[in-house]
Amino acid sequence: MPETQARPEIVVLLCDADIKRKRETNTWHHRDGRPFSKEERALVGSATRAEFEEIQEQFKRYREYQRTMDEAPNDLQRFLAPFMEQLTEKTLGNAHELMNEDERTEFDRLLRLASEPVRSFAPYTF
């Protein structure tokens, strides 16, 4: 039996659902407090296992993104430590000069991660 594909419009809608409020009120609401329309409730009612599995994957990728962002400052510090140990004048510019092309690429990646703000969850983004 072929697997059904997750319908993106349902995944997006369910990712925006305030589940806590749903449990409290037995009514579907968006995270911003707006109640679901009749059409949105019908879509949610037609959700399949594939949609719920896709939502799990979406949140799993977001948690991995958050972990990467949280660890970036420490990862950058660990990456730079061997270069800084070699220097008398410990500056990023001097450490950068000691790096080969691959190390500079990794440095740039870690620096970007460490300096970017963490983005909010949005389905199909991560």
Tab-separated table of C-alpha atoms in Angstrom:
chain	number	residue	atom	x	y	z
A	1	MET	CA	0.000	0.000	0.000
A	2	PRO	CA	1.591	3.334	-1.011
A	3	GLU	CA	2.339	5.860	1.726
A	4	THR	CA	0.336	9.051	1.558
A	5	GLN	CA	2.117	12.354	1.390
A	6	ALA	CA	1.681	14.975	4.084
A	7	ARG	CA	-0.367	17.923	2.874
A	8	PRO	CA	1.665	21.067	3.617
A	9	GLU	CA	-1.398	23.234	4.306
A	10	ILE	CA	-2.460	20.890	7.124
A	11	VAL	CA	1.053	20.630	8.525
A	12	VAL	CA	1.342	24.427	8.608
A	13	LEU	CA	-2.054	24.748	10.254
A	14	LEU	CA	-1.315	22.142	12.911
A	15	CYS	CA	2.099	23.664	13.618
A	16	ASP	CA	0.286	26.939	14.360
A	17	ALA	CA	-2.221	25.285	16.706
A	18	ASP	CA	-2.162	26.194	20.385
A	19	ILE	CA	-2.454	22.652	21.738
A	20	LYS	CA	-2.534	23.727	25.394
A	21	ARG	CA	-5.487	26.016	24.758
A	22	LYS	CA	-7.194	23.263	22.730
A	23	ARG	CA	-6.997	20.970	25.753
A	24	GLU	CA	-8.348	23.678	28.071
A	25	THR	CA	-11.221	24.883	25.852
A	26	ASN	CA	-11.825	21.887	23.580
A	27	THR	CA	-11.676	24.411	20.712
A	28	TRP	CA	-8.859	24.848	18.205
A	29	HIS	CA	-6.969	28.170	18.327
A	30	HIS	CA	-3.946	29.601	16.551
A	31	ARG	CA	-0.912	30.388	18.692
A	32	ASP	CA	-1.831	34.080	18.474
A	33	GLY	CA	-5.222	33.341	20.078
A	34	ARG	CA	-7.463	33.472	16.999
A	35	PRO	CA	-9.982	30.622	16.855
A	36	PHE	CA	-9.784	28.276	13.894
A	37	SER	CA	-12.343	28.944	11.209
A	38	LYS	CA	-14.879	26.292	10.256
A	39	GLU	CA	-12.726	25.467	7.196
A	40	GLU	CA	-9.577	25.181	9.313
A	41	ARG	CA	-11.332	22.858	11.776
A	42	ALA	CA	-12.431	20.699	8.835
A	43	LEU	CA	-8.836	20.546	7.571
A	44	VAL	CA	-7.554	19.568	11.023
A	45	GLY	CA	-10.248	16.910	11.199
A	46	SER	CA	-8.963	15.399	7.963
A	47	ALA	CA	-5.341	15.176	9.167
A	48	THR	CA	-3.708	11.838	8.503
A	49	ARG	CA	-0.907	9.970	10.194
A	50	ALA	CA	1.416	11.338	7.481
A	51	GLU	CA	0.675	14.922	8.565
A	52	PHE	CA	1.332	14.145	12.236
A	53	GLU	CA	4.559	12.334	11.359
A	54	GLU	CA	5.656	15.326	9.263
A	55	ILE	CA	4.949	17.649	12.194
A	56	GLN	CA	7.159	15.479	14.397
A	57	GLU	CA	9.930	15.715	11.797
A	58	GLN	CA	9.505	19.500	11.557
A	59	PHE	CA	9.883	19.902	15.326
A	60	LYS	CA	12.763	17.416	15.434
A	61	ARG	CA	14.676	19.497	12.856
A	62	TYR	CA	13.900	22.671	14.789
A	63	ARG	CA	15.178	21.168	18.057
A	64	GLU	CA	18.390	20.168	16.250
A	65	TYR	CA	18.704	23.718	14.899
A	66	GLN	CA	18.209	25.121	18.417
A	67	ARG	CA	20.838	22.753	19.822
A	68	THR	CA	23.316	23.783	17.122
A	69	MET	CA	22.676	27.472	17.812
A	70	ASP	CA	22.957	27.004	21.584
A	71	GLU	CA	26.262	25.170	21.247
A	72	ALA	CA	27.778	27.514	18.634
A	73	PRO	CA	29.532	29.937	21.048
A	74	ASN	CA	31.241	27.073	22.896
A	75	ASP	CA	32.050	25.283	19.646
A	76	LEU	CA	33.638	28.482	18.310
A	77	GLN	CA	35.688	28.889	21.476
A	78	ARG	CA	36.896	25.260	21.315
A	79	PHE	CA	37.718	25.653	17.621
A	80	LEU	CA	39.746	28.830	18.230
A	81	ALA	CA	41.642	27.564	21.292
A	82	PRO	CA	44.510	25.824	19.422
A	83	PHE	CA	45.066	28.873	17.227
A	84	MET	CA	45.033	31.286	20.169
A	85	GLU	CA	47.561	29.127	22.026
A	86	GLN	CA	50.034	29.729	19.195
A	87	LEU	CA	49.703	33.514	19.366
A	88	THR	CA	51.414	36.141	21.465
A	89	GLU	CA	48.875	38.778	20.431
A	90	LYS	CA	45.576	36.929	20.676
A	91	THR	CA	43.188	38.468	18.156
A	92	LEU	CA	40.708	36.905	15.766
A	93	GLY	CA	42.569	38.446	12.850
A	94	ASN	CA	45.839	36.842	13.898
A	95	ALA	CA	44.141	33.483	14.495
A	96	HIS	CA	42.482	33.765	11.075
A	97	GLU	CA	45.898	34.185	9.426
A	98	LEU	CA	47.035	30.832	10.858
A	99	MET	CA	44.094	28.943	9.350
A	100	ASN	CA	44.043	27.035	6.101
A	101	GLU	CA	41.096	27.368	3.713
A	102	ASP	CA	39.043	24.579	5.312
A	103	GLU	CA	39.645	25.979	8.789
A	104	ARG	CA	38.583	29.447	7.643
A	105	THR	CA	35.388	27.987	6.218
A	106	GLU	CA	34.636	26.291	9.531
A	107	PHE	CA	35.545	29.457	11.444
A	108	ASP	CA	33.176	31.503	9.280
A	109	ARG	CA	30.389	28.966	9.800
A	110	LEU	CA	30.802	28.912	13.576
A	111	LEU	CA	31.124	32.683	13.804
A	112	ARG	CA	27.939	33.127	11.784
A	113	LEU	CA	26.069	30.661	14.003
A	114	ALA	CA	27.344	32.258	17.199
A	115	SER	CA	26.344	35.756	16.108
A	116	GLU	CA	22.933	35.061	14.524
A	117	PRO	CA	19.827	35.367	16.660
A	118	VAL	CA	17.855	32.151	17.081
A	119	ARG	CA	14.878	32.108	14.729
A	120	SER	CA	11.398	31.156	15.861
A	121	PHE	CA	9.899	27.896	14.709
A	122	ALA	CA	8.204	27.970	11.321
A	123	PRO	CA	7.178	24.827	9.444
A	124	TYR	CA	9.208	23.871	6.376
A	125	THR	CA	12.031	26.236	7.400
A	126	PHE	CA	14.472	23.924	9.146
